[in-house]
Short mmCIF file of C-alpha atoms in Angstrom, two decimals:
data_model
loop_
_atom_site.label_atom_id
_atom_site.label_comp_id
_atom_site.label_asym_id
_atom_site.label_seq_id
_atom_site.Cartn_x
_atom_site.Cartn_y
_atom_site.Cartn_z
CA MET A 1064 10.32 4.36 23.95
CA ASN A 1065 13.54 6.28 23.61
CA GLY A 1066 15.65 6.33 20.53
CA SER A 1067 18.04 3.67 21.56
CA LYS A 1068 15.32 1.30 22.68
CA ILE A 1069 13.87 1.70 19.24
CA LYS A 1070 16.83 1.06 17.39
CA GLU A 1071 17.33 -2.13 19.48
CA LYS A 1072 13.74 -3.06 18.53
CA PHE A 1073 14.25 -2.84 14.84
CA SER A 1074 17.09 -4.61 12.97
CA VAL A 1075 17.72 -3.92 9.29
CA LEU A 1076 18.55 -6.39 6.94
CA PRO A 1077 22.14 -5.95 5.38
CA SER A 1078 22.93 -4.40 1.92
CA LYS A 1079 22.64 -7.52 -0.08
CA GLN A 1080 19.21 -8.25 1.60
CA ASN A 1081 17.64 -4.77 1.79
CA PHE A 1082 15.34 -2.86 -0.21
CA LEU A 1083 17.58 -1.81 -3.50
CA ALA A 1084 20.39 -3.58 -2.21
CA ILE A 1085 21.78 0.24 -1.10
CA GLU A 1086 24.99 0.47 1.24
CA LYS A 1087 24.62 0.61 5.05
CA GLU A 1088 25.48 4.66 4.82
CA TYR A 1089 22.08 5.18 3.37
CA SER A 1090 20.03 2.04 4.90
CA SER A 1091 21.00 2.23 8.68
CA PHE A 1092 17.78 3.04 11.02
CA ASP A 1093 19.15 5.95 12.46
CA LYS A 1094 20.17 8.00 9.39
CA SER A 1095 16.98 6.86 7.39
CA LYS A 1096 13.79 8.75 7.03
CA ILE A 1097 12.13 5.80 5.02
CA VAL A 1098 11.70 2.43 6.71
CA ILE A 1099 10.37 -0.94 4.89
CA LEU A 1100 8.16 -3.33 7.31
CA SER A 1101 7.75 -6.60 5.73
CA CYS A 1102 4.32 -8.57 6.92
CA PRO A 1103 4.73 -11.81 5.19
CA PHE A 1104 1.19 -12.92 6.36
CA GLU A 1105 -1.18 -15.13 4.33
CA LYS A 1106 -3.97 -17.00 6.36
CA THR A 1107 -7.42 -16.18 4.38
CA THR A 1108 -6.42 -15.95 0.74
CA SER A 1109 -9.20 -17.96 -1.04
CA TYR A 1110 -8.22 -18.38 -4.51
CA GLY A 1111 -4.45 -18.23 -5.64
CA LYS A 1112 -2.13 -18.65 -3.15
CA GLY A 1113 1.61 -17.11 -2.26
CA ALA A 1114 1.07 -13.63 -1.00
CA ALA A 1115 2.98 -14.43 2.03
CA LYS A 1116 6.22 -14.45 -0.55
CA GLY A 1117 5.35 -11.18 -1.60
CA PRO A 1118 7.59 -8.96 0.74
CA SER A 1119 10.76 -10.93 -0.15
CA ALA A 1120 10.25 -10.99 -3.90
CA ILE A 1121 9.56 -7.09 -3.86
CA ILE A 1122 12.71 -6.83 -2.22
CA LYS A 1123 14.69 -9.15 -3.97
CA ALA A 1124 13.34 -7.51 -7.45
CA SER A 1125 14.12 -3.97 -6.44
CA HIS A 1126 18.00 -4.87 -6.41
CA TYR A 1127 17.60 -4.36 -10.37
CA VAL A 1128 15.57 -1.15 -9.88
CA GLU A 1129 17.65 1.95 -10.87
CA PHE A 1130 18.50 4.31 -8.00
CA PHE A 1131 17.58 7.36 -10.23
CA ASP A 1132 14.48 8.34 -11.20
CA GLU A 1133 14.30 10.32 -14.70
CA GLU A 1134 11.04 11.80 -13.92
CA THR A 1135 11.64 13.44 -10.58
CA GLU A 1136 15.50 13.68 -11.08
CA LYS A 1137 15.78 12.33 -7.70
CA GLU A 1138 17.87 9.63 -6.09
CA VAL A 1139 15.54 9.12 -3.09
CA CYS A 1140 17.27 6.40 -1.43
CA PHE A 1141 20.41 8.27 -1.15
CA LYS A 1142 18.82 11.75 -0.03
CA ASN A 1143 16.64 10.32 2.54
CA GLY A 1144 17.94 6.97 3.44
CA ILE A 1145 15.79 3.51 3.40
CA ALA A 1146 16.28 1.19 6.08
CA THR A 1147 14.48 -2.52 5.48
CA LEU A 1148 13.56 -3.84 8.94
CA ARG A 1149 13.62 -7.57 9.17
CA PRO A 1150 10.43 -9.30 8.50
CA LEU A 1151 7.72 -9.47 11.10
CA ASN A 1152 7.24 -13.02 12.95
CA PHE A 1153 3.68 -13.77 13.01
CA GLY A 1154 4.22 -17.66 14.34
CA LYS A 1155 0.72 -18.83 14.97
CA LEU A 1156 -0.58 -15.46 15.17
CA THR A 1157 -4.13 -14.96 13.41
CA GLY A 1158 -6.91 -12.25 12.93
CA LYS A 1159 -6.81 -9.42 15.26
CA LYS A 1160 -3.66 -10.73 17.23
CA ALA A 1161 -1.48 -10.60 14.10
CA LEU A 1162 -3.14 -6.90 13.27
CA ASP A 1163 -2.17 -6.01 16.50
CA LEU A 1164 1.51 -7.09 16.19
CA ILE A 1165 1.70 -4.96 12.96
CA TYR A 1166 0.02 -1.99 14.51
CA ARG A 1167 2.27 -2.01 17.33
CA ASN A 1168 5.32 -2.08 15.01
CA VAL A 1169 3.89 0.86 12.78
CA LYS A 1170 2.92 3.23 15.68
CA THR A 1171 6.20 2.86 17.18
CA LEU A 1172 8.02 3.65 13.88
CA ILE A 1173 5.78 6.70 13.51
CA ASN A 1174 6.39 7.79 16.63
CA ALA A 1175 10.09 7.48 15.77
CA GLY A 1176 9.53 9.79 12.79
CA LYS A 1177 9.77 7.58 10.24
CA PHE A 1178 8.00 7.32 6.89
CA VAL A 1179 6.51 3.68 6.84
CA VAL A 1180 6.02 1.36 3.59
CA THR A 1181 4.39 -1.67 4.72
CA LEU A 1182 4.80 -4.71 2.35
CA GLY A 1183 2.25 -7.61 2.24
CA GLY A 1184 1.08 -10.42 2.34
CA GLU A 1185 -2.57 -10.28 2.11
CA HIS A 1186 -4.79 -7.38 2.07
CA SER A 1187 -6.08 -8.30 5.66
CA ILE A 1188 -2.88 -7.00 6.98
CA SER A 1189 -3.31 -3.07 5.91
CA THR A 1190 -6.01 -2.59 8.48
CA ALA A 1191 -3.36 -2.24 11.03
CA PRO A 1192 -1.03 0.54 9.55
CA ILE A 1193 -4.01 2.31 8.28
CA LYS A 1194 -5.09 2.47 11.95
CA ALA A 1195 -1.89 3.32 13.09
CA HIS A 1196 -1.87 6.28 10.87
CA TYR A 1197 -4.99 7.35 11.51
CA ASP A 1198 -4.71 7.34 15.24
CA ALA A 1199 -1.45 9.43 14.64
CA TYR A 1200 -2.33 11.62 12.15
CA SER A 1201 -6.39 12.02 11.74
CA LYS A 1202 -6.36 15.29 13.84
CA LEU A 1203 -3.89 16.94 11.85
CA GLU A 1204 -5.34 20.07 10.09
CA GLY A 1205 -7.34 19.15 6.84
CA GLY A 1206 -8.35 15.72 8.07
CA PHE A 1207 -7.59 12.13 6.98
CA THR A 1208 -8.38 9.98 3.88
CA LEU A 1209 -7.80 6.26 2.87
CA LEU A 1210 -7.01 6.03 -0.55
CA HIS A 1211 -7.63 2.53 -1.81
CA PHE A 1212 -6.44 0.96 -5.36
CA ASP A 1213 -7.97 -2.37 -5.75
CA ALA A 1214 -10.23 -4.36 -8.14
CA HIS A 1215 -12.25 -5.38 -4.82
CA SER A 1216 -14.19 -3.32 -2.42
CA ASP A 1217 -13.13 -5.74 0.50
CA LEU A 1218 -16.13 -4.52 2.46
CA ARG A 1219 -17.99 -7.58 3.24
CA ASP A 1220 -18.55 -7.84 7.17
CA GLU A 1221 -17.30 -11.22 6.98
CA TYR A 1222 -15.84 -13.79 4.45
CA GLU A 1223 -15.97 -17.54 4.83
CA GLY A 1224 -16.96 -16.77 8.30
CA ASN A 1225 -13.61 -14.64 9.36
CA LYS A 1226 -14.04 -10.91 10.17
CA TYR A 1227 -10.38 -10.14 9.18
CA SER A 1228 -10.37 -11.68 5.99
CA HIS A 1229 -8.45 -10.03 2.78
CA ALA A 1230 -12.06 -9.55 1.64
CA SER A 1231 -13.15 -7.72 4.76
CA PHE A 1232 -10.21 -5.30 5.64
CA ALA A 1233 -11.89 -2.13 4.53
CA ALA A 1234 -15.01 -3.15 6.42
CA ARG A 1235 -12.62 -3.22 9.44
CA VAL A 1236 -11.34 0.05 8.51
CA ALA A 1237 -15.04 1.79 7.97
CA GLU A 1238 -15.46 1.10 11.59
CA PHE A 1239 -13.02 3.91 12.65
CA THR A 1240 -13.41 6.02 9.45
CA THR A 1241 -15.45 5.96 6.43
CA ASP A 1242 -13.43 8.53 4.87
CA ILE A 1243 -12.56 6.41 2.26
CA THR A 1244 -11.77 6.93 -1.67
CA GLN A 1245 -11.88 3.62 -3.63
CA VAL A 1246 -10.21 3.43 -7.03
CA GLY A 1247 -10.37 0.61 -10.03
CA ILE A 1248 -13.54 -1.24 -8.42
CA ARG A 1249 -14.63 -3.98 -10.55
CA ALA A 1250 -15.70 -6.86 -8.39
CA GLN A 1251 -17.91 -6.74 -5.17
CA CYS A 1252 -21.02 -8.27 -3.92
CA LYS A 1253 -24.51 -6.58 -3.60
CA GLU A 1254 -24.08 -5.96 0.08
CA GLU A 1255 -20.82 -4.26 -0.57
CA PHE A 1256 -22.61 -2.17 -2.95
CA LYS A 1257 -25.23 -0.96 -0.64
CA PHE A 1258 -22.69 -0.44 2.16
CA ILE A 1259 -20.90 2.10 -0.25
CA LYS A 1260 -24.23 3.72 -0.81
CA LYS A 1261 -25.17 3.78 2.69
CA LYS A 1262 -21.86 5.03 4.34
CA LYS A 1263 -21.22 6.98 1.40
CA ILE A 1264 -17.84 5.94 0.59
CA LYS A 1265 -16.39 7.35 -2.58
CA THR A 1266 -16.01 4.97 -5.18
CA PHE A 1267 -14.55 4.93 -8.61
CA TYR A 1268 -15.89 1.85 -10.59
CA ALA A 1269 -13.29 0.60 -13.34
CA PHE A 1270 -16.28 0.73 -16.12
CA GLN A 1271 -16.95 4.31 -15.01
CA MET A 1272 -13.36 5.37 -15.02
CA ARG A 1273 -12.99 3.62 -18.51
CA ASN A 1274 -15.94 5.30 -19.82
CA GLU A 1275 -15.07 8.65 -18.96
CA GLY A 1276 -11.42 8.17 -20.00
CA PHE A 1277 -8.43 8.16 -17.36
CA ASP A 1278 -7.09 11.43 -18.01
CA TYR A 1279 -6.54 14.77 -15.87
CA LEU A 1280 -10.15 15.20 -15.69
CA LEU A 1281 -10.68 12.24 -13.93
CA ARG A 1282 -7.39 12.36 -11.94
CA ASN A 1283 -8.60 15.85 -10.45
CA LYS A 1284 -11.88 14.33 -9.55
CA ILE A 1285 -10.31 11.72 -7.68
CA VAL A 1286 -8.00 13.93 -5.86
CA GLU A 1287 -10.97 16.31 -4.87
CA THR A 1288 -12.45 13.76 -2.77
CA LEU A 1289 -9.31 13.53 -0.65
CA ASN A 1290 -8.62 15.52 2.51
CA LYS A 1291 -5.49 17.07 3.05
CA ASN A 1292 -3.59 14.14 4.46
CA VAL A 1293 -3.94 10.80 2.81
CA TYR A 1294 -2.49 7.26 3.47
CA VAL A 1295 -2.72 4.95 0.44
CA THR A 1296 -3.20 1.21 0.48
CA PHE A 1297 -2.38 -0.43 -2.89
CA ASP A 1298 -3.58 -4.02 -3.86
CA ILE A 1299 -1.70 -5.07 -7.02
CA ASP A 1300 -4.87 -6.67 -8.65
CA TYR A 1301 -5.79 -3.14 -9.14
CA PHE A 1302 -3.44 -3.56 -12.45
CA ASP A 1303 -4.90 -5.28 -15.29
CA PRO A 1304 -3.91 -8.99 -15.27
CA SER A 1305 -1.83 -8.59 -18.61
CA ILE A 1306 0.76 -6.37 -16.46
CA MET A 1307 -0.05 -8.18 -13.23
CA PRO A 1308 -0.95 -11.85 -13.36
CA SER A 1309 1.02 -12.46 -10.20
CA THR A 1310 -2.06 -12.00 -7.71
CA GLY A 1311 -4.67 -14.16 -6.04
CA THR A 1312 -7.48 -13.01 -7.45
CA PRO A 1313 -6.89 -11.59 -11.04
CA GLU A 1314 -9.89 -9.22 -12.50
CA PRO A 1315 -10.04 -8.06 -16.33
CA ASN A 1316 -10.56 -4.26 -17.04
CA GLY A 1317 -7.78 -3.21 -15.05
CA PHE A 1318 -5.26 -0.30 -15.16
CA TYR A 1319 -2.12 0.29 -16.46
CA TRP A 1320 1.25 1.85 -15.43
CA ASP A 1321 1.42 5.43 -16.77
CA GLU A 1322 -2.11 6.65 -15.84
CA THR A 1323 -1.50 5.06 -12.29
CA MET A 1324 1.71 6.94 -11.73
CA LYS A 1325 0.38 10.09 -13.13
CA LEU A 1326 -2.70 9.66 -10.41
CA LEU A 1327 -0.06 8.94 -7.82
CA LYS A 1328 1.85 11.68 -8.68
CA ASP A 1329 -0.90 14.18 -8.60
CA VAL A 1330 -1.95 12.71 -4.88
CA CYS A 1331 1.67 13.38 -3.95
CA GLU A 1332 1.83 17.00 -5.36
CA LYS A 1333 -1.62 18.10 -4.15
CA ARG A 1334 -2.01 16.04 -0.77
CA ASN A 1335 0.14 15.13 2.09
CA LEU A 1336 1.05 11.30 1.66
CA LEU A 1337 1.75 10.01 5.44
CA GLY A 1338 2.53 6.47 4.31
CA PHE A 1339 1.57 3.53 2.24
CA ASP A 1340 1.26 -0.19 1.72
CA VAL A 1341 1.24 -2.61 -1.22
CA VAL A 1342 -0.20 -6.35 -1.02
CA GLU A 1343 -1.22 -9.27 -2.62
CA LEU A 1344 1.74 -9.82 -4.97
CA SER A 1345 1.75 -13.61 -5.32
CA PRO A 1346 5.00 -14.06 -7.23
CA GLY A 1347 5.45 -16.68 -9.75
CA LYS A 1348 8.08 -19.12 -9.79
CA ASP A 1349 9.26 -18.48 -13.36
CA PHE A 1350 8.05 -15.07 -14.18
CA ALA A 1351 9.77 -11.81 -12.56
CA PHE A 1352 8.29 -9.03 -13.96
CA PRO A 1353 5.26 -8.62 -11.89
CA ASP A 1354 7.94 -8.63 -8.68
CA PHE A 1355 10.04 -5.85 -10.59
CA LEU A 1356 6.88 -4.02 -11.36
CA THR A 1357 6.11 -3.99 -7.54
CA ALA A 1358 9.16 -2.88 -6.47
CA LYS A 1359 9.42 0.04 -9.18
CA LEU A 1360 5.96 1.04 -7.79
CA VAL A 1361 7.16 1.35 -4.22
CA TYR A 1362 10.41 3.28 -5.27
CA LYS A 1363 8.41 5.55 -7.72
CA VAL A 1364 5.75 6.61 -5.05
CA LEU A 1365 8.71 7.25 -2.91
CA ASN A 1366 10.07 9.58 -5.30
CA TYR A 1367 7.03 11.38 -6.01
CA LYS A 1368 6.66 11.87 -2.09
CA PHE A 1369 10.17 13.18 -1.11
#
């Protein structure tokens, strides 16, 4: 697909509706290195609902995130440009057909030279951008690793009879790569525990992380498990419910902002971040802070990356 056809395929949201509410000069498809792809898909959530509203809530909250990042002394939105694409329309698509739609769009964007940020939606959507990045980059020198932030392993072969459940996305990823590092895990079934042992998936459990202390030694240990090229999938229930209540399956003993940003900064400085997704925000009607936190998380990672 040539450049003009790609541009026709992807229409961008206007300034008042895009990520950070940035002007056309910095948010056009042609001039932006970074693209935001919203996937408001929710079919398999099993406890709290509302993940389909996550992408729009993140974008709306981003209008109040400062352009300038004082830690990195950058304004990535102006330096690199961020194009916010119109959300994918899934219609009646479910399961693999929904994933195929995401995969085709992400792969096209990668081929166009874009750094893709995918916003969910439930975690089942992540298999598609992960596979797109794996297919595009796994043969790069230094190899490929999936870095998975989550309270849950999501390694059930199926859940409630569905192989494409939010609780099974990592099991689908493990069908094409087991180069996976999981961070923050504190809820899983016995079969998932056995699967991790069998496939030698590198899992950092929350109780172990707390016992060791989430300092630079632990951060280094996590980074050392990663190959040179890394894709990040970030389920926001990784955070502690005290700062992230707006998610379908909150778990106690989660993690906090500063320690998490230090790890993400280490990853971006010491490895090649290929792309990332952020999923499972279920925005509350009268409680906007979690939406803002998630929007700032997205922008913070971009400032670390670029």
